XYZ file of N, CA and C in Angstrom:
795
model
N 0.853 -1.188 0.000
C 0.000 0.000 0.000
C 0.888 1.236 0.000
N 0.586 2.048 -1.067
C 1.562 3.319 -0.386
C 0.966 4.579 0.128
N 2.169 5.172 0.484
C 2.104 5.835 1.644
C 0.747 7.273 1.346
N 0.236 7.663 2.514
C -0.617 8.759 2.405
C 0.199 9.903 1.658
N 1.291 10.672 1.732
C 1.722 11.580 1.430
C 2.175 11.153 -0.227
N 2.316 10.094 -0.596
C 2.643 9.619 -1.952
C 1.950 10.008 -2.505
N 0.668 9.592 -2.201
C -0.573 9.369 -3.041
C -1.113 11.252 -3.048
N -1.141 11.737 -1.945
C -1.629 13.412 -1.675
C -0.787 13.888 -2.471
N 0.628 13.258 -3.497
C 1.139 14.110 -4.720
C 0.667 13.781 -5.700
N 0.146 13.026 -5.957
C -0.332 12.313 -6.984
C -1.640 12.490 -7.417
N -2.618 13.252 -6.562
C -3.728 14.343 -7.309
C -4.028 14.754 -8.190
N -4.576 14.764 -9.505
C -4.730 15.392 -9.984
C -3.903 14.799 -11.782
N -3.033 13.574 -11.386
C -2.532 12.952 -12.223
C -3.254 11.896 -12.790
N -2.397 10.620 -13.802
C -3.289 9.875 -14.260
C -2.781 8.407 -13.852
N -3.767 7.693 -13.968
C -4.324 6.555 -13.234
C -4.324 5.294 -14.402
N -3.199 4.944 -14.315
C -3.536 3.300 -15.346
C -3.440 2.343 -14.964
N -3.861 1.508 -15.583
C -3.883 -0.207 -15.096
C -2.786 -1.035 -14.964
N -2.639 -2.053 -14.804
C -1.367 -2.663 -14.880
C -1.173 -3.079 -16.719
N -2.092 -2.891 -17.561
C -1.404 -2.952 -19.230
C -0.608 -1.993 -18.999
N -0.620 -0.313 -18.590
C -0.319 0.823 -18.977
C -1.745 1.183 -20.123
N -2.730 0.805 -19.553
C -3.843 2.004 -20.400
C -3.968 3.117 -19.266
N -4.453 3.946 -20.166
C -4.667 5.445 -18.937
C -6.561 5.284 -18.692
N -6.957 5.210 -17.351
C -7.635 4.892 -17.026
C -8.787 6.435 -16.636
N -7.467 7.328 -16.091
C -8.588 8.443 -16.188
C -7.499 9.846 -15.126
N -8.309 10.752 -14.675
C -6.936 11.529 -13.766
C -7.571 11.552 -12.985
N -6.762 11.484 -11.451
C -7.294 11.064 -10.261
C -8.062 12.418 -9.693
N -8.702 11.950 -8.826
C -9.307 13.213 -8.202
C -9.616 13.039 -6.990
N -9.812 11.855 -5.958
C -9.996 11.757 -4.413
C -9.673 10.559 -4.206
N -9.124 10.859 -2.819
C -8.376 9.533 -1.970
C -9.574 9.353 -0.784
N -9.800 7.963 -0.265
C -10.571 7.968 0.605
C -10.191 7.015 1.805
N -10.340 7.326 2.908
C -9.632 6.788 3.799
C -10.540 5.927 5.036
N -10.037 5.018 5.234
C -10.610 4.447 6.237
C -10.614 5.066 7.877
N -12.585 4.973 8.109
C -12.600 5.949 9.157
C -11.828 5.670 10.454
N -11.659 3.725 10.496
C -10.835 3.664 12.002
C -9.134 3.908 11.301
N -8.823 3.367 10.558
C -7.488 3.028 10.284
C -6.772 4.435 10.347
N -7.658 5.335 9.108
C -7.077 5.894 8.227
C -5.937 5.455 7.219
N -6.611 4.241 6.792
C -5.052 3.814 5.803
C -6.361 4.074 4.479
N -5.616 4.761 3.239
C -6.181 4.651 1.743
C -6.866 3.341 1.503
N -8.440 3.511 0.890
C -9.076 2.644 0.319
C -9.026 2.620 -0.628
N -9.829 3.689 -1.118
C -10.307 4.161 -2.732
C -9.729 4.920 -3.520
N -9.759 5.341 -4.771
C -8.952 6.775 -4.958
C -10.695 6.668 -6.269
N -10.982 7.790 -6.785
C -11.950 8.302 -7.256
C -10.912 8.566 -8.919
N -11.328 8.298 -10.045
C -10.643 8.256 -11.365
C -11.697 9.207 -12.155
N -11.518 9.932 -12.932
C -12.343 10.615 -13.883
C -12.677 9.494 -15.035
N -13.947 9.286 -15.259
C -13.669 8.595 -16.776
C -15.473 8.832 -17.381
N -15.813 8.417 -18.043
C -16.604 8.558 -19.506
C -15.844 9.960 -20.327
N -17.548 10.074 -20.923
C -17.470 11.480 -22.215
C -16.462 12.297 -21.433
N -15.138 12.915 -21.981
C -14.631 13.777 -21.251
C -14.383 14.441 -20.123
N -14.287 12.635 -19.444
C -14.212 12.810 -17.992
C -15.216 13.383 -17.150
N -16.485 12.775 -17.381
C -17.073 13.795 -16.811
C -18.040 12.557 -15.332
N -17.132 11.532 -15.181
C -18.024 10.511 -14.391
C -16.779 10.700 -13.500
N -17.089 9.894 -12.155
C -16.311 9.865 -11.152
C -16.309 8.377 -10.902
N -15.883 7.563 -11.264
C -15.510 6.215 -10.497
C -14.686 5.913 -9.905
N -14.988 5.398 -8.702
C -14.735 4.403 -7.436
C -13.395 2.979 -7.890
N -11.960 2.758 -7.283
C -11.425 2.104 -7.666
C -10.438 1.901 -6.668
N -10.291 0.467 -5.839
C -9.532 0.212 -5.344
C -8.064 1.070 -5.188
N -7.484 0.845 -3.872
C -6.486 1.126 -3.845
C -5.086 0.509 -3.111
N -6.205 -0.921 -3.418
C -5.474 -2.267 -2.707
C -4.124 -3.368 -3.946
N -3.423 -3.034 -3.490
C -2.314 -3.259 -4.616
C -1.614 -2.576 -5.728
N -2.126 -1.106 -5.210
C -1.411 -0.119 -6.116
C -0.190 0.233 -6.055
N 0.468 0.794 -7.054
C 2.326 1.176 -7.205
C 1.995 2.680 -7.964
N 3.163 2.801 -7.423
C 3.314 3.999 -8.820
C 4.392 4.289 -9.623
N 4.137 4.646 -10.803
C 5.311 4.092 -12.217
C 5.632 6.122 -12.609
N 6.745 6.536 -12.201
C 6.461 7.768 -12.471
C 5.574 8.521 -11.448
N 4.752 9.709 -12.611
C 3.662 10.161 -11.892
C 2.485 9.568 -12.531
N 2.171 8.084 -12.356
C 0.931 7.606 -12.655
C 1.311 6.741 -11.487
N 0.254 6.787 -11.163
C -0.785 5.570 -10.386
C -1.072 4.587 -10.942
N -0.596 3.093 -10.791
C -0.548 2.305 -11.154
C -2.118 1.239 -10.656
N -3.170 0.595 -11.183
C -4.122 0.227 -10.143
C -3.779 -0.920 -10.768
N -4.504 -2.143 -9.584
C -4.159 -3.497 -10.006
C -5.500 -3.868 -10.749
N -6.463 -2.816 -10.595
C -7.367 -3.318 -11.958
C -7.835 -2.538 -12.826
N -8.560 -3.255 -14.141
C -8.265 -3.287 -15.305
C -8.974 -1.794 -15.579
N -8.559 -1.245 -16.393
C -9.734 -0.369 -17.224
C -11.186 -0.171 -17.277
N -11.428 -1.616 -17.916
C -12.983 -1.442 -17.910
C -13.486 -2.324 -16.785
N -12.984 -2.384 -15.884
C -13.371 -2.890 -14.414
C -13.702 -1.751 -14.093
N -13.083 -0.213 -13.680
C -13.119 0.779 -13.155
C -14.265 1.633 -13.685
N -14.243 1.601 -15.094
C -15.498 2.623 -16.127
C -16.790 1.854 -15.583
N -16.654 0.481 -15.089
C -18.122 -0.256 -15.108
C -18.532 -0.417 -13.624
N -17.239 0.445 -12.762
C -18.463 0.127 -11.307
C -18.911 0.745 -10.870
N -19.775 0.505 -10.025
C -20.775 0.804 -9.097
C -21.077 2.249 -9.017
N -22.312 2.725 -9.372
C -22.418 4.490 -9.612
C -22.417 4.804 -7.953
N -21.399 5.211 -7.744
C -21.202 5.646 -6.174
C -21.311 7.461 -5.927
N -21.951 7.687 -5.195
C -22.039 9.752 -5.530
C -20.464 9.883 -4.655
N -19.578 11.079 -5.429
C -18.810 11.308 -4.690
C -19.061 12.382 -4.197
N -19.348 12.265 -2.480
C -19.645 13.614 -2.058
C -18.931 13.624 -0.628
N -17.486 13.011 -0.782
C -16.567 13.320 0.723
C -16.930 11.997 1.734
N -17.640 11.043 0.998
C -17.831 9.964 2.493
C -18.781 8.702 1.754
N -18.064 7.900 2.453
C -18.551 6.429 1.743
C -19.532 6.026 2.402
N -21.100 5.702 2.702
C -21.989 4.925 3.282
C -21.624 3.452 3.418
N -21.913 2.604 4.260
C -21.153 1.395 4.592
C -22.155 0.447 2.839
N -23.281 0.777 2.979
C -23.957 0.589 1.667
C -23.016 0.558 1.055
N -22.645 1.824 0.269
C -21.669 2.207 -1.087
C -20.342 1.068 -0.743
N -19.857 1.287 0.279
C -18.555 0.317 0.306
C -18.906 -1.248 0.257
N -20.096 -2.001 0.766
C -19.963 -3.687 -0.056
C -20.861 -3.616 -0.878
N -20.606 -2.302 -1.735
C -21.218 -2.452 -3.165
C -19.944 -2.699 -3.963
N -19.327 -1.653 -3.629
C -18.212 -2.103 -3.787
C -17.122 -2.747 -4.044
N -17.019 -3.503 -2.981
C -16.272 -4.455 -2.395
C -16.802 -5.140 -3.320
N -18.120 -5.690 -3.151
C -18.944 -6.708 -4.030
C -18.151 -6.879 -5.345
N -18.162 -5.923 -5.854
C -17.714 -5.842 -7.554
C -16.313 -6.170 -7.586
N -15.411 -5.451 -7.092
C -14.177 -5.760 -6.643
C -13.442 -6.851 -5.904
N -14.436 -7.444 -5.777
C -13.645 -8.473 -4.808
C -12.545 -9.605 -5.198
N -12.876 -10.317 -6.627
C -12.192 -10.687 -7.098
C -10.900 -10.397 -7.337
N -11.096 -9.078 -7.285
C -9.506 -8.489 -7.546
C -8.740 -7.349 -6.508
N -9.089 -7.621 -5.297
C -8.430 -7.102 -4.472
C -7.985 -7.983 -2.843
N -8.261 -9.215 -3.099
C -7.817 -10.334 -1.771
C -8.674 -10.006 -0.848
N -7.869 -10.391 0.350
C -9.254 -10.753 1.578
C -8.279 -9.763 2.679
N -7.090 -9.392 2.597
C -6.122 -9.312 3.805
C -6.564 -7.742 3.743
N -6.946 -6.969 5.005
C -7.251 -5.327 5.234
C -8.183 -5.231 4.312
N -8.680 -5.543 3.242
C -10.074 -4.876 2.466
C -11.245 -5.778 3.282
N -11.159 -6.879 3.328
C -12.220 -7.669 4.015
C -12.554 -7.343 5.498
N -11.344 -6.960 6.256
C -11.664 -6.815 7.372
C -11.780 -5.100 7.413
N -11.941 -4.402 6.664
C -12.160 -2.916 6.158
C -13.496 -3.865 6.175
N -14.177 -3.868 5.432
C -15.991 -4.184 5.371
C -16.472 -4.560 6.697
N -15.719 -5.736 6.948
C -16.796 -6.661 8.023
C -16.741 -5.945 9.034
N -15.610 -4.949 9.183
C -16.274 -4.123 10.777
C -17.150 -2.923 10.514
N -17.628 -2.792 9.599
C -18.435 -1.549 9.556
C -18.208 -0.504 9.018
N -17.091 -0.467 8.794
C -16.310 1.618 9.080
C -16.759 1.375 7.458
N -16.702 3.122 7.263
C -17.474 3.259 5.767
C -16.185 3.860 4.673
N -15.624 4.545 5.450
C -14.929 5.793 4.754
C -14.555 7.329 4.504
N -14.008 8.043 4.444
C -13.955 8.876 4.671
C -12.958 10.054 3.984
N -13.398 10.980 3.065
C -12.244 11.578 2.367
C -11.416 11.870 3.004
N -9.817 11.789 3.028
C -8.908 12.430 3.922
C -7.558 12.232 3.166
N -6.295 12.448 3.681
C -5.292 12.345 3.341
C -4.445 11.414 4.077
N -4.774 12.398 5.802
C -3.662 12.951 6.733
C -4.382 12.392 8.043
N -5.827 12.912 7.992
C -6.636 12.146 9.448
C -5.642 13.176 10.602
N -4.988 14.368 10.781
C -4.068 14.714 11.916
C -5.091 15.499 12.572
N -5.171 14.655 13.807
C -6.371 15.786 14.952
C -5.882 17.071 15.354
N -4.859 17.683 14.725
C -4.338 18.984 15.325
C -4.759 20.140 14.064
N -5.412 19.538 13.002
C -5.501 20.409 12.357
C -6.809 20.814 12.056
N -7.135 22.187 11.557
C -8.480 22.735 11.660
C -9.018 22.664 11.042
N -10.317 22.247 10.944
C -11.145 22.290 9.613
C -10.748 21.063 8.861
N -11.817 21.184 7.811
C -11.893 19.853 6.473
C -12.245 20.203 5.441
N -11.571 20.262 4.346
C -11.476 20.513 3.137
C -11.964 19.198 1.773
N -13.493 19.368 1.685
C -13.952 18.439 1.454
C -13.688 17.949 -0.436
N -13.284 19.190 -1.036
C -12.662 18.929 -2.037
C -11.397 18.440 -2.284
N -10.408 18.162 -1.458
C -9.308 17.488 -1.300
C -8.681 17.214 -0.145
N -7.147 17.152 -0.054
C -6.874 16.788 1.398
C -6.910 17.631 2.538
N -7.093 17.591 3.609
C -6.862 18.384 4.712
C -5.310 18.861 4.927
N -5.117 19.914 4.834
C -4.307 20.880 4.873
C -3.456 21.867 5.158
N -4.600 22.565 5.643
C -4.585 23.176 6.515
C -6.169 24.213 6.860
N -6.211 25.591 7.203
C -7.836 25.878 7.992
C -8.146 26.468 7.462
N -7.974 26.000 5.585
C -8.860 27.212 4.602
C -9.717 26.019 3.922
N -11.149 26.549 3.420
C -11.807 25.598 2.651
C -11.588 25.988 1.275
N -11.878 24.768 0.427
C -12.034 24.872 -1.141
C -13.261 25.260 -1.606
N -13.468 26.182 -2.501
C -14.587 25.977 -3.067
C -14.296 25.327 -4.418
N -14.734 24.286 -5.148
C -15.017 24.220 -6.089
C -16.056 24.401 -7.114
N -16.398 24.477 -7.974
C -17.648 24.161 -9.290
C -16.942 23.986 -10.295
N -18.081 22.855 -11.215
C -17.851 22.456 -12.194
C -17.557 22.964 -13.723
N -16.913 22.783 -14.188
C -16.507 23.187 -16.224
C -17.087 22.581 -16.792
N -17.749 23.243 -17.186
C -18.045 22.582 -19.066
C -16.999 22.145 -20.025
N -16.670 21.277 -20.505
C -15.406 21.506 -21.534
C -16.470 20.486 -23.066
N -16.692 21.028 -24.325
C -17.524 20.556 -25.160
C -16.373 20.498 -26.191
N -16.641 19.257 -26.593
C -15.593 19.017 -27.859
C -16.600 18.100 -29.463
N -16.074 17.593 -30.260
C -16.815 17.138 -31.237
C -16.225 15.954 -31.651
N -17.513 15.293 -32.187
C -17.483 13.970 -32.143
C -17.635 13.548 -33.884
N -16.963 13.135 -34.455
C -16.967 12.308 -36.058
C -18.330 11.539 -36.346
N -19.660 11.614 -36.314
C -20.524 10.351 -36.669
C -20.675 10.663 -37.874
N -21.679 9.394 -38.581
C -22.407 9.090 -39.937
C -23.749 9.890 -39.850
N -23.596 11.017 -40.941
C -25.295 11.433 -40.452
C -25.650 11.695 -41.783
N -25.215 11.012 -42.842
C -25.958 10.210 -44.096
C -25.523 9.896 -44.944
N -26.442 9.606 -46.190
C -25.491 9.164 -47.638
C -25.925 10.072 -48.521
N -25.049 9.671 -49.984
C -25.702 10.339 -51.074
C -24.968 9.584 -51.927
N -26.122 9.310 -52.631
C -26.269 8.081 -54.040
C -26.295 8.819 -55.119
N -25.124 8.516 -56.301
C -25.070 8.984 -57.710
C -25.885 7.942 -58.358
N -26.877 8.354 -59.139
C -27.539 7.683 -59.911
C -27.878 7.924 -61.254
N -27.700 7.087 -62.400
C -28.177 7.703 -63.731
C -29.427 6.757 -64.464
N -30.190 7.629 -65.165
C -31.386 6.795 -66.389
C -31.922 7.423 -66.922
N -32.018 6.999 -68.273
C -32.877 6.940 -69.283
C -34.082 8.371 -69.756
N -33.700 9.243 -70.164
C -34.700 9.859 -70.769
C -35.114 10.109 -72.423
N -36.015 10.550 -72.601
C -36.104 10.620 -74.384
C -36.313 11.838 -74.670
N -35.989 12.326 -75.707
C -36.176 13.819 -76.060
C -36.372 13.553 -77.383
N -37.315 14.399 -78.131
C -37.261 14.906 -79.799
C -35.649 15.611 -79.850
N -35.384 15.501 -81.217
C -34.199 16.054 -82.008
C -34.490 16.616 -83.329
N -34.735 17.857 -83.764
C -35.035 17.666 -84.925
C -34.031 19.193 -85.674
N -33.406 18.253 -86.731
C -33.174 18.857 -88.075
C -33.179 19.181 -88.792
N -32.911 20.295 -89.880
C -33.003 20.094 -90.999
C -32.235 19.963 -91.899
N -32.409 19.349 -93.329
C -31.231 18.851 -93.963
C -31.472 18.574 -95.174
N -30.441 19.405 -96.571
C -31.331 19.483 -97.656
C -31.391 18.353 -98.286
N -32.570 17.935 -99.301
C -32.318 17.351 -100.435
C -32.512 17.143 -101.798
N -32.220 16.603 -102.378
C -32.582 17.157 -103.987
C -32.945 15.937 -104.739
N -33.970 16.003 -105.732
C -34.451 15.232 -107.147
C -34.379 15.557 -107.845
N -34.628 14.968 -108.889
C -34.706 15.125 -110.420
C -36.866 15.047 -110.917
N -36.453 16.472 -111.703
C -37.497 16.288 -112.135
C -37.437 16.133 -113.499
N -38.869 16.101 -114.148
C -38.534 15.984 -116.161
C -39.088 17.365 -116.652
N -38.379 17.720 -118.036
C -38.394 19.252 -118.435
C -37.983 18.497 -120.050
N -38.776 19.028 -120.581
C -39.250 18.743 -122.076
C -37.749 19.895 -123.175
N -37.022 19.093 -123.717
C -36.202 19.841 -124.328
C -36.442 19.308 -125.878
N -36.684 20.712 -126.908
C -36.808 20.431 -127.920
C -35.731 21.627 -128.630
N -35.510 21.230 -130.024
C -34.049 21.349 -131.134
C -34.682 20.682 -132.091
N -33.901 22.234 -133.130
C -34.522 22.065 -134.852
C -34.027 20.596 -135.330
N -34.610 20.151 -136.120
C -33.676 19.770 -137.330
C -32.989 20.223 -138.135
N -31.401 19.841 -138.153
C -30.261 20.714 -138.773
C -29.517 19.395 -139.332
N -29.149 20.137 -140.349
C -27.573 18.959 -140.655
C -27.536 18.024 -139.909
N -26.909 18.547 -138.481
C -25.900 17.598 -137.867
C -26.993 15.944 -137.132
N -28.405 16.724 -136.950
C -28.891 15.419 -136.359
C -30.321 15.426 -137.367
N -30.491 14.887 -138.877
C -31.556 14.738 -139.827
C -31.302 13.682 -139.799
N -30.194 12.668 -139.632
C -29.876 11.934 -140.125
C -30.745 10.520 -138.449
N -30.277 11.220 -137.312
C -31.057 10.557 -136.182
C -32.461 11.007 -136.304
N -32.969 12.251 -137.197
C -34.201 12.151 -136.790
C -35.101 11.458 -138.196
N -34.230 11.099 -139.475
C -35.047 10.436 -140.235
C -34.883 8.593 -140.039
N -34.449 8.265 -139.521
C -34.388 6.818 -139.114
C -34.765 5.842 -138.497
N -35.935 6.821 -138.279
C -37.921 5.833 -138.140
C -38.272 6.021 -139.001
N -39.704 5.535 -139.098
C -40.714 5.482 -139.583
C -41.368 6.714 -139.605
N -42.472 6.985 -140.622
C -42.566 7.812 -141.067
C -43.905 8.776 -139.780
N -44.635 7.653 -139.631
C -45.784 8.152 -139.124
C -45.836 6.877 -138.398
N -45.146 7.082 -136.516
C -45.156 5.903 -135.568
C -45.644 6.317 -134.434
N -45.944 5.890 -133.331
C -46.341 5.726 -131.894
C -45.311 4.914 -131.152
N -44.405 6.025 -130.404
C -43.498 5.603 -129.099
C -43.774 6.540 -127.757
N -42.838 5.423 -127.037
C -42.640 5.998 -125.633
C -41.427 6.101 -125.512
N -41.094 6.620 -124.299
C -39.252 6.976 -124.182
C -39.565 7.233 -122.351
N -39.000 6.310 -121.613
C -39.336 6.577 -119.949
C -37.786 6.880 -119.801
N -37.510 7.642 -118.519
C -36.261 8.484 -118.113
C -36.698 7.916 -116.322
N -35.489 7.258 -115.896
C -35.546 7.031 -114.736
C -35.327 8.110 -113.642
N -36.554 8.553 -112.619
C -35.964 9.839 -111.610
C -35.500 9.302 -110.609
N -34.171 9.979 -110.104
C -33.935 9.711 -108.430
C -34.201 11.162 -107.663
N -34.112 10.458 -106.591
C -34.608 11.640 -105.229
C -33.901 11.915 -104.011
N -32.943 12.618 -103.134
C -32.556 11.826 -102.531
C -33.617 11.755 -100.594
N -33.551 10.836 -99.831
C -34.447 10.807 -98.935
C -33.467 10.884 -97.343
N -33.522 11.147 -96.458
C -32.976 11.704 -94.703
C -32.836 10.158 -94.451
N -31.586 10.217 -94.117
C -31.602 8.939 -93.194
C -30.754 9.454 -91.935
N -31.673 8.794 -91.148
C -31.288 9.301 -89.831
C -30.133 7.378 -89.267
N -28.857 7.949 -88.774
C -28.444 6.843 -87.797
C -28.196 7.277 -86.324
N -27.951 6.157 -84.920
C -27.833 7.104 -83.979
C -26.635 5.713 -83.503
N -25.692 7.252 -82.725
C -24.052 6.160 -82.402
C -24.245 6.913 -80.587
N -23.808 5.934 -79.599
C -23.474 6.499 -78.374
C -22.306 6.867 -78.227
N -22.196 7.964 -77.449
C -20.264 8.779 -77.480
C -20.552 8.814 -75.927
N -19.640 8.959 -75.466
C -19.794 9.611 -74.068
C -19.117 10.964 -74.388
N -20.005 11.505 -72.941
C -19.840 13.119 -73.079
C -19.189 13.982 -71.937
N -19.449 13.676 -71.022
C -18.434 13.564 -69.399
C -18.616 12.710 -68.351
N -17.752 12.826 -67.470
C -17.383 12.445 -66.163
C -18.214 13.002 -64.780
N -18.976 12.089 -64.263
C -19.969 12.753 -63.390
C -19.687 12.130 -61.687
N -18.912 12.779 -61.100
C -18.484 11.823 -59.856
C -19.027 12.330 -58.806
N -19.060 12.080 -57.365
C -19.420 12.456 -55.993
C -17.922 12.767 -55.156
N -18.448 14.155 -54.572
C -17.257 14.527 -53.789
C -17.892 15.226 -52.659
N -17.245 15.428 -51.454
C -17.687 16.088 -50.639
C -16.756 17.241 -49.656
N -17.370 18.214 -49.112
C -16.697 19.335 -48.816
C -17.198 19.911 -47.782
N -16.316 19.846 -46.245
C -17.017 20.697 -45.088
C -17.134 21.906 -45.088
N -18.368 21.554 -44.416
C -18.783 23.209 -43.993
C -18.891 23.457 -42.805
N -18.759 24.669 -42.052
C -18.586 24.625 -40.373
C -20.027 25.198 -40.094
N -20.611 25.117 -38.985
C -21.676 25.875 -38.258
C -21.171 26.020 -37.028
N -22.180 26.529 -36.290
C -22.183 26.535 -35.134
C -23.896 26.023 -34.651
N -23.820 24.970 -33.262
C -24.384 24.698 -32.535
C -24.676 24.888 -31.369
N -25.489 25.246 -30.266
C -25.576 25.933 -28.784
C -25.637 24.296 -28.451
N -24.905 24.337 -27.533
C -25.089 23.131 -26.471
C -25.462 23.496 -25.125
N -26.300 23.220 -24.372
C -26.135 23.406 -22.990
C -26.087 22.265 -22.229
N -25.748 22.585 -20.545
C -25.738 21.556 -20.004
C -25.541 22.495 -18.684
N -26.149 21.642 -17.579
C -25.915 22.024 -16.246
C -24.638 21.809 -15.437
N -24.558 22.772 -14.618
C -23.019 22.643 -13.662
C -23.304 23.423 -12.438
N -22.621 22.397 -11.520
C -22.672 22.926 -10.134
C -21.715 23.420 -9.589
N -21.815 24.287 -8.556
C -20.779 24.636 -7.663
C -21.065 25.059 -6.648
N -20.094 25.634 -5.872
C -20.214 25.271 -4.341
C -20.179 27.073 -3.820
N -20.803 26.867 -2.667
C -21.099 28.411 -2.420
C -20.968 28.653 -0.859
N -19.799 29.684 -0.359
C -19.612 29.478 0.945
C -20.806 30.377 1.627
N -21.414 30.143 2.404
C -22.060 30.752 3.774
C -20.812 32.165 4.242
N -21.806 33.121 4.607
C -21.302 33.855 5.644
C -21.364 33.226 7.117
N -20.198 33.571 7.411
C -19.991 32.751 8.888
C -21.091 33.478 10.388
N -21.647 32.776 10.473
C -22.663 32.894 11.913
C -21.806 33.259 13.056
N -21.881 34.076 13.872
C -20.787 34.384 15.470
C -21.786 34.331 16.024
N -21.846 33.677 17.311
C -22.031 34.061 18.394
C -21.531 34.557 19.694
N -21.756 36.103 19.838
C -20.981 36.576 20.778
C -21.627 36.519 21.841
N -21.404 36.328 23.190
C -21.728 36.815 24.265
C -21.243 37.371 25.413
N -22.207 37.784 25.699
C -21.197 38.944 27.229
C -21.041 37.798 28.362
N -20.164 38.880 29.542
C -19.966 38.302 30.104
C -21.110 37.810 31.333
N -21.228 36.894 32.102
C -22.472 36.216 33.048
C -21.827 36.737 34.403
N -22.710 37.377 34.918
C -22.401 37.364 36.127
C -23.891 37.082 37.180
């Protein structure tokens, strides 16, 4: 076990297990009311420290300025919601104990329970000194006030998706685009010299035809797929601001009451 004055430096530091995880930063020592030898020491831990758990102080060392506990991490985050308010109810302690027991033996913690005594914040336990300083150790004959901080920080979650998706629409297209035929146009020329000779070489008095093939030309439409761009998903923060609140306590001294009196005769 070490010593009271070890541990009264060690306030305010951090608290790991025997892996070396950091378990949390200490914040109260609690002492046994007959002995006065260290029970408990009080660890900060959840959301940003903002829980107080209860954790042996039966087989502790210290490595540096950490506090070494002989149990685990999530032994400590998971026990017993104990209020820390300067003093253990014999209740709170074999609740305790209960949870802990496995991992703290039978020698001074067991006989810490079975006689009763509950606990008691302290350091020092010295009857010469004045007053009690219920936010930490006794001291000397000034009190602490404390109250609580807010400290708000931010947290990474999933708060949705977004799906690229493509399909299918139809649209009219329309063009225009020239084109051209042939039509028929009647061309007539004398008889001369040069063609009597093609035009006497029928018959004299006949019945013909003469057909002339027309072309035309007509739109043909074809259709080819191209691609046309690149359509991707990207994303880009943006900051706000959010009001958070939350409640916090603190502590508020009294004006001191005198009572004077005269003298009795």
């Amino acid at each position: 076990m070490m010593a009271p004055e070890q541990l009264q430096s060690m306030i305010g530091k951090n608290a790991v297990d025997t892996s070396g995880d950091k378990i949390g930063r200490i914040g109260q020592i609690y002492l046994d009311d007959t002995t006065g030898d260290p029970q408990w020491v009080t660890v900060s831990t959840g959301l940003f420290g903002t829980k107080e758990s209860f954790a042996p102080l039966y087989g502790s060392s210290s490595d540096g300025d950490n506090l070494v506990l002989a149990v685990s991490k999530a032994m400590v985050k998971d026990a017993p919601n104990v209020e820390n308010d300067g003093h253990l109810e014999e209740s709170e302690v074999q609740a305790l104990y209960q949870y802990y027991s496995g991992y703290m033996g039978t020698t001074g913690t067991q006989d810490y329970v079975d006689e009763g005594t509950t606990g008691r914040q302290d350091l020092t336990g010295d009857a010469g000194v004045v007053g009690h300083d219920t936010s930490g150790p006794t001291t000397d004959d000034a009190m602490t006030r404390s109250e609580e901080r807010v400290r708000v920080g931010t947290q990474n979650v999933e708060a949705g998706r977004a799906r690229l998706r493509k399909y299918i629409v139809t649209e009219n297209v329309t063009q225009t685009v020239p084109v051209s035929h042939e039509e028929v146009r009647i061309e007539r020329e004398p008889i001369t010299e040069s063609n009597v000779g093609q035009a006497m070489s029928g018959g004299d008095l006949t019945e013909e035809e003469h057909e002339v093939t027309l072309h035309a030309e007509r739109p043909v439409v074809e259709k080819e797929t191209v691609p046309v761009e690149r359509v991707r998903l990207a994303t880009e923060t943006v900051t706000s601001e959010e009001t958070v609140s939350e409640q916090v306590r603190k502590e508020q001294i009294e004006e001191p009451q005198t009572d004077i009196r005269g003298d009795q005769r």
